[in-house]
Short mmCIF file of C-alpha atoms and ligand atoms in Angstrom, two decimals:
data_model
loop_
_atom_site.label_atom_id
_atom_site.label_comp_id
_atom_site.label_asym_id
_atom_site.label_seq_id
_atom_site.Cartn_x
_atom_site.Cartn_y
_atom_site.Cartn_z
CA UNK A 1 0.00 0.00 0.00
CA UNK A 2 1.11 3.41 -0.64
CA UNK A 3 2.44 5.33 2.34
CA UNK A 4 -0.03 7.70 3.50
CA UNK A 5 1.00 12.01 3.09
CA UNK A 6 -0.77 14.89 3.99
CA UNK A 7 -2.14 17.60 1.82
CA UNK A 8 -3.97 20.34 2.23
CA UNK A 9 -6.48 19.11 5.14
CA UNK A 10 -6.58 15.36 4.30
CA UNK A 11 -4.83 12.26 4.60
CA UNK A 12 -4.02 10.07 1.65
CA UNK A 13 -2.54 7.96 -0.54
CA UNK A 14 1.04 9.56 -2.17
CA UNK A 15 -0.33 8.01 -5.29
CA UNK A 16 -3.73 9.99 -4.76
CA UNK A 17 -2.02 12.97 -3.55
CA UNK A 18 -2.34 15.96 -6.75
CA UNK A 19 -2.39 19.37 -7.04
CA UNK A 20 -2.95 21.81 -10.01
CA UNK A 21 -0.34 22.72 -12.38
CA UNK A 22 -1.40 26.38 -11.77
CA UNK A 23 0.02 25.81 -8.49
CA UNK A 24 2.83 28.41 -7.35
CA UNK A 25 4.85 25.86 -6.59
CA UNK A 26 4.62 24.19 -9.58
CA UNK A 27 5.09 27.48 -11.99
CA UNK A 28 7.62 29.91 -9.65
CA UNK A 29 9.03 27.87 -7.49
CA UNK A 30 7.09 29.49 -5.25
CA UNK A 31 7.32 28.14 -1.48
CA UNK A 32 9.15 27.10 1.20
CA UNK A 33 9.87 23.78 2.90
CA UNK A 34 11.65 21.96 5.79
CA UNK A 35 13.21 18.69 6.51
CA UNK A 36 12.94 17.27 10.52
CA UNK A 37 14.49 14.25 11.31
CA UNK A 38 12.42 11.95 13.99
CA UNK A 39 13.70 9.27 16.17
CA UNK A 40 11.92 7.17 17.92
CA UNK A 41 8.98 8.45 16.97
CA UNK A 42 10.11 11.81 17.96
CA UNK A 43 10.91 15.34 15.76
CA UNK A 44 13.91 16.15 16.58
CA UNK A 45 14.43 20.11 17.73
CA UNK A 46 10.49 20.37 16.29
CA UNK A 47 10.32 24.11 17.40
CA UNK A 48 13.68 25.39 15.90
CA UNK A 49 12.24 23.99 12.30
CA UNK A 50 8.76 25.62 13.21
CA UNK A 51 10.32 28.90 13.94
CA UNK A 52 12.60 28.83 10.63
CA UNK A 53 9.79 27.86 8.65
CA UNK A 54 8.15 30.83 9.82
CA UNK A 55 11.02 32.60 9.38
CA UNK A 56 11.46 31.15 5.32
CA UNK A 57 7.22 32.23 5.11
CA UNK A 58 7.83 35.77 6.31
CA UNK A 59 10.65 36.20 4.10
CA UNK A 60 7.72 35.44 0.96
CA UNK A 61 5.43 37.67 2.40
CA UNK A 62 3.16 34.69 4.03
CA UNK A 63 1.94 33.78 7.06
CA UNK A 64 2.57 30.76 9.54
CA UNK A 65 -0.78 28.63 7.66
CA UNK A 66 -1.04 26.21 11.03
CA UNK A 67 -0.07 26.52 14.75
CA UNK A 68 2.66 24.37 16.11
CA UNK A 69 0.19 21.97 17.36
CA UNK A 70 -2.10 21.70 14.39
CA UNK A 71 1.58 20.84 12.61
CA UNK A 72 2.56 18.22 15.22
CA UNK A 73 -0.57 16.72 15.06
CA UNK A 74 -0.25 15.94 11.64
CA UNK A 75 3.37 14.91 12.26
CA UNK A 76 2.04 12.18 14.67
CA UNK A 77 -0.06 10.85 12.23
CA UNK A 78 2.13 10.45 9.30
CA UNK A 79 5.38 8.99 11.78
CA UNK A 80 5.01 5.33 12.03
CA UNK A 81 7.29 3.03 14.28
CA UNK A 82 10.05 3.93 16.10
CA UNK A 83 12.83 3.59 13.11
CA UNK A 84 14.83 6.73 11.73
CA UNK A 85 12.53 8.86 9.77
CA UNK A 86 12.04 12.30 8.27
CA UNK A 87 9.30 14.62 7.83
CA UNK A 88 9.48 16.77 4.51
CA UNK A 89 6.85 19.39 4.65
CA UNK A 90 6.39 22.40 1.67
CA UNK A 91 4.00 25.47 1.71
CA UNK A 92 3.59 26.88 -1.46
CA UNK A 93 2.07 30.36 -2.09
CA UNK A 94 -1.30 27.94 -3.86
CA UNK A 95 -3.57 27.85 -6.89
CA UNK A 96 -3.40 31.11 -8.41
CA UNK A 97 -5.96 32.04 -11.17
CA UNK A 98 -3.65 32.88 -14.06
CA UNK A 99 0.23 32.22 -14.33
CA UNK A 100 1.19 36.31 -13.22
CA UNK A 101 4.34 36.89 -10.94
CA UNK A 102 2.63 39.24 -8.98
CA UNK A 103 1.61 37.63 -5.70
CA UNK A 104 -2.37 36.48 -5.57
CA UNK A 105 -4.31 38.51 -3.34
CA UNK A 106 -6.76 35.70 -1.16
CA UNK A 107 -5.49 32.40 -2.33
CA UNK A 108 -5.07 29.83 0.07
CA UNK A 109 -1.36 28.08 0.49
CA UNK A 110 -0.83 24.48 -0.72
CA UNK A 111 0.28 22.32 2.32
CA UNK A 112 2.15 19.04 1.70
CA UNK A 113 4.23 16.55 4.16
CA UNK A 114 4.86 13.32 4.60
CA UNK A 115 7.38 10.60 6.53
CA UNK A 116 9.85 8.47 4.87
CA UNK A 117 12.58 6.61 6.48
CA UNK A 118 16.29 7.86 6.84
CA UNK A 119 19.24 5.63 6.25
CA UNK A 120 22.04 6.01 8.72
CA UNK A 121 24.99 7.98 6.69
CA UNK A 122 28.11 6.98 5.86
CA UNK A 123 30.34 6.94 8.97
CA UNK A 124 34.02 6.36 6.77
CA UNK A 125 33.54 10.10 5.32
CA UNK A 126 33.01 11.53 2.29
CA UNK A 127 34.76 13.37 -0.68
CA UNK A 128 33.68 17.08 -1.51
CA UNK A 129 34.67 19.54 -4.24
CA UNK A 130 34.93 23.72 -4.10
CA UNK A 131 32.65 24.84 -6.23
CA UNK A 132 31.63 28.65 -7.06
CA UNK A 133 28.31 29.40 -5.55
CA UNK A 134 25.93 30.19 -8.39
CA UNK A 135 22.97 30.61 -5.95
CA UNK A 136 21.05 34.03 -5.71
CA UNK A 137 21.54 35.77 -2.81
CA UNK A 138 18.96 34.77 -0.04
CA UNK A 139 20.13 31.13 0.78
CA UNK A 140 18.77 32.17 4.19
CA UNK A 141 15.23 31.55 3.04
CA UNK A 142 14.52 27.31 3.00
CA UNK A 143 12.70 28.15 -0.27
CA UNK A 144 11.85 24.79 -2.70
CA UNK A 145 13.45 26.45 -5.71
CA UNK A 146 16.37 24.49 -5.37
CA UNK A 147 17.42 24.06 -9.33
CA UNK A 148 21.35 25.80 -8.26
CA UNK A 149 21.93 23.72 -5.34
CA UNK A 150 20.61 20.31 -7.88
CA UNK A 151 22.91 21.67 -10.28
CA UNK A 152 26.17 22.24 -7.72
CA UNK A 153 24.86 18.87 -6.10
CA UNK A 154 24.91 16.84 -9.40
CA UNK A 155 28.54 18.46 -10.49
CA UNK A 156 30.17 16.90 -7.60
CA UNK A 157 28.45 13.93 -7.80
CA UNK A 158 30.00 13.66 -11.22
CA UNK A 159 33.37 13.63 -10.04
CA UNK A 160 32.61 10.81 -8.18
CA UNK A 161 32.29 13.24 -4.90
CA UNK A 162 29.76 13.16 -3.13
CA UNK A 163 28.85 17.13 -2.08
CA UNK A 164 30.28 20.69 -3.29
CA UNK A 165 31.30 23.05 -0.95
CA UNK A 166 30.31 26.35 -2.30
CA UNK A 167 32.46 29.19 -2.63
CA UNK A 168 31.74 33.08 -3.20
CA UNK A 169 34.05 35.60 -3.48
CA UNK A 170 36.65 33.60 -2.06
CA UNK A 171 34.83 32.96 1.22
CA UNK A 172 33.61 29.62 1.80
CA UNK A 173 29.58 29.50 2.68
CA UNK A 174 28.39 25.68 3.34
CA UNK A 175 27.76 23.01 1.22
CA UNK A 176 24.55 22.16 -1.98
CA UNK A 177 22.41 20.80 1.10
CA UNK A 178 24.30 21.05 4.12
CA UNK A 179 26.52 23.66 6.01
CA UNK A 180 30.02 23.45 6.68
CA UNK A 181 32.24 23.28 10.04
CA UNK A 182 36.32 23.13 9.72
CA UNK A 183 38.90 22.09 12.42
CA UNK A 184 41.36 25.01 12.94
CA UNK A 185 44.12 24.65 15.73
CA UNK A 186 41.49 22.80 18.14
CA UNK A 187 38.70 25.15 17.14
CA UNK A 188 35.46 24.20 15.73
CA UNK A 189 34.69 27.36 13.24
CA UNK A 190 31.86 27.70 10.85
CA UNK A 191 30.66 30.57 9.17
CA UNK A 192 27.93 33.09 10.66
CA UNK A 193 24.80 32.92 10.13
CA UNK A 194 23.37 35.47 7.46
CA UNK A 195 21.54 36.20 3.79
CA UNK A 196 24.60 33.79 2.55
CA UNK A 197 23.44 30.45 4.19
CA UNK A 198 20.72 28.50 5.47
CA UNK A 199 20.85 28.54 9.49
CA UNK A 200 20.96 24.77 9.73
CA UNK A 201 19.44 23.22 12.52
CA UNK A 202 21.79 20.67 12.79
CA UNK A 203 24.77 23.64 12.98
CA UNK A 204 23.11 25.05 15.97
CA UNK A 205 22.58 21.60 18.04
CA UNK A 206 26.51 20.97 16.83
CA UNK A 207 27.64 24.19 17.98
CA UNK A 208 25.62 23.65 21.10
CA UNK A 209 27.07 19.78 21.71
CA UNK A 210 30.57 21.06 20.83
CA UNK A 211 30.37 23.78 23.62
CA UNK A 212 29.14 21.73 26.20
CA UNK A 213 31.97 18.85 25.56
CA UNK A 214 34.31 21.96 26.07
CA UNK A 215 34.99 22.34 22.18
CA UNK A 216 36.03 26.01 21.24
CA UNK A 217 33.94 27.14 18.81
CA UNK A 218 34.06 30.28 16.78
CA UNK A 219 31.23 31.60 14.06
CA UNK A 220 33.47 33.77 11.84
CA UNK A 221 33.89 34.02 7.68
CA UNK A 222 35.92 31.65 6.86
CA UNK A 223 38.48 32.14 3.50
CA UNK A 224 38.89 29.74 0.46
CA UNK A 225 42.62 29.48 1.78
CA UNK A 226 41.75 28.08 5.11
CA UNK A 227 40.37 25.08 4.02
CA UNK A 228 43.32 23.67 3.13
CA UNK A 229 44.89 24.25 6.54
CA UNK A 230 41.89 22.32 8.44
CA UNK A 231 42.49 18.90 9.83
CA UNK A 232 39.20 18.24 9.51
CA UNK A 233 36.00 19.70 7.51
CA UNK A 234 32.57 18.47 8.32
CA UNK A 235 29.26 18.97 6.34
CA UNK A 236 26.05 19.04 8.61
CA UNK A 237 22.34 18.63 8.16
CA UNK A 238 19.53 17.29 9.52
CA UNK A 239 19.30 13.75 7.08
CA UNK A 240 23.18 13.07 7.27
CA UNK A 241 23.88 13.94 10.60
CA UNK A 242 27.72 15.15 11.07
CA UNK A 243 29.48 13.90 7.67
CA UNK A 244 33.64 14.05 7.87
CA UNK A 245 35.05 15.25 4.48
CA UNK A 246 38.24 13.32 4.22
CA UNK A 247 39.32 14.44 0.79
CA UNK A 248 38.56 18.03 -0.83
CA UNK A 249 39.67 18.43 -4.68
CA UNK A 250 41.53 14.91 -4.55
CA UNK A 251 43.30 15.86 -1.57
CA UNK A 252 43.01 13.85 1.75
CA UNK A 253 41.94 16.63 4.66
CA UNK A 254 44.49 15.78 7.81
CA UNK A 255 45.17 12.14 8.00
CA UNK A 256 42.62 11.44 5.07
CA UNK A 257 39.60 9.61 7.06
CA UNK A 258 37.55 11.23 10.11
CA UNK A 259 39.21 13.07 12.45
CA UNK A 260 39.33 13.33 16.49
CA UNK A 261 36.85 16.05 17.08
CA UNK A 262 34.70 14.58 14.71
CA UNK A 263 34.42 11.46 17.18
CA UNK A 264 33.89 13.33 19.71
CA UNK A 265 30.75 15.29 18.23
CA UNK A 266 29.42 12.18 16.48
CA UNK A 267 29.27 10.51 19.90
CA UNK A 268 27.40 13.39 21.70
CA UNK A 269 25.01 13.73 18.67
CA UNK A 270 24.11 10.08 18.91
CA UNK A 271 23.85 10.37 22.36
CA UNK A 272 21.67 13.11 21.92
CA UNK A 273 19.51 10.96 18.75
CA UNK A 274 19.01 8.61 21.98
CA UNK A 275 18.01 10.39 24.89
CA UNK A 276 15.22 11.79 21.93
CA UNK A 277 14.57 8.32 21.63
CA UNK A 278 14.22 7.13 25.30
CA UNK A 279 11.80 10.63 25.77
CA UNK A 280 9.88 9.19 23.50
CA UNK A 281 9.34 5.63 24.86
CA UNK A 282 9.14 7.09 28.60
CA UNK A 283 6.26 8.90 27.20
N1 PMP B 1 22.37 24.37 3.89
C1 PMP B 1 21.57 24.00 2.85
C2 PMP B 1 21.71 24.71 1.55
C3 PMP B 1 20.63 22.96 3.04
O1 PMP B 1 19.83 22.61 2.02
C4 PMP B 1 20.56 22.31 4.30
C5 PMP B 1 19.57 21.23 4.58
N2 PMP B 1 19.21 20.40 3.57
C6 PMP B 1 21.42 22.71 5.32
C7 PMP B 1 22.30 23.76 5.08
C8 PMP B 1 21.39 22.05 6.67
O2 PMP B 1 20.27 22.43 7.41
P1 PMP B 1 19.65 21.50 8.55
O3 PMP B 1 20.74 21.19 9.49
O4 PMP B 1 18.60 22.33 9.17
O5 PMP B 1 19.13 20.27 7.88
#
């Protein structure tokens, strides 16, 4: 049977699930989404998404369409089990009577989610490439016009990489779908937040871990020359966790496979995935 997905007020089959093609979505591009990892049944940091999905709405002129609890009610009913999940939910700006840029007056927003299961990432590290950021220039806003970041995405995945680490005017930003964190002398640094990046979610509750295991940390721009003098680079995000870059352009970063700090972060975040997990089941 087809997994069940929400849209717009009802329950139902993906298969059954269809919108118009006058949809805003569909035509402009024209919405916002977010991506919240559960485990154990459980959203993790549910109220940092909501707020940066209002955030992404007011930045397109639109309103939060549900409360927080109308939203985690419909989480609950889409998560099923206790494995790894993720909810993907999109707000689009909805059916508009005519294809016109200008932004309908009195049309209500399309909203879509719906739970599929996450696989656990790749814990030997990855390979990345620098890439020059061809995005426009409010990667702040989680908006589903994503064709730049595809684009970047697929052009390291064609050197056999597996993310590009995007680069504008010589400062390095994060990565297609993830943000960035380098090893410098001991400290953790990754660049602050701004119009430039999205403010991961995952980057915060790393930041957080890191200072609470006694990890310096520093938010700071960070230059195309310094990421060859890291001995280690992580990507972050909310589907692939903490991933350790362990070669950039063909060269290993540090020893060439995941480094120290990265350990210790990995560890706290799982412990962190857990005690989410053992919430959950206590109820
Ligand atoms: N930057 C970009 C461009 C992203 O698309 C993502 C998430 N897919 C991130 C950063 C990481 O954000 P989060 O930790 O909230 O998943």
């Amino acid at each position: 049977m087809d997994m069940q997905v929400y849209l717009n007020g009802e329950f139902l089959p993906l298969g059954e699930a269809k919108i118009s093609v006058l949809d805003r979505g569909f035509l402009f591009g024209d919405g916002v989404y977010e991506v919240i990892p559960v485990y154990g049944g459980k959203p993790l940091r549910l109220t940092e998404h909501l707020r940066r999905l209002d955030q992404s709405l007011a930045n397109i002129r639109m309103q939060p369409p549900l409360t927080d609890e109308a939203w985690s009610a419909i989480f609950d009913r889409l998560i099923s089990g206790t494995h790894d999940q993720s909810i993907y939910l999109q707000v689009t700006r909805g059916v508009a009577t005519k294809r016109d840029h200008a932004i309908p007056a009195g049309v209500a927003p399309t909203l879509f989610a719906m739970c599929t299961p996450i696989a656990p990432p790749p814990p030997a590290g990855i390979r990345a490439i620098t890439v020059e950021d061809i995005r426009w220039n409010r990667c702040d806003i989680k908006a589903i016009t994503l064709l730049a970041n595809v684009l970047l995405r697929q052009q390291a995945l064609d050197t056999g990489a597996a993310e590009a680490i995007l680069i504008r005017d010589g400062k390095v930003l994060e990565g297609a779908a993830s943000n960035i964190m380098i090893v410098l002398g001991g400290t953790l640094v990754t660049p602050p937040k701004g119009a430039a990046i999205l403010p991961g979610i995952t980057r915060d509750l790393v930041l957080e871990l890191a200072a609470a295991q006694g990890v310096p940390t520093e938010e700071r721009t960070i230059d195309l020359s310094e990421l060859g003098q890291a001995s280690e680079i992580w990507m972050t995000s909310s589907t692939r966790e903490i991933l350790p870059v362990i070669e950039l352009d063909g060269k290993p970063v540090g020893e060439g496979k995941a480094g120290p700090l990265w350990a210790v972060l990995q560890s706290a975040y799982q412990a962190y995935k857990q005690m989410l997990r053992e919430s959950a089941r206590a109820g």
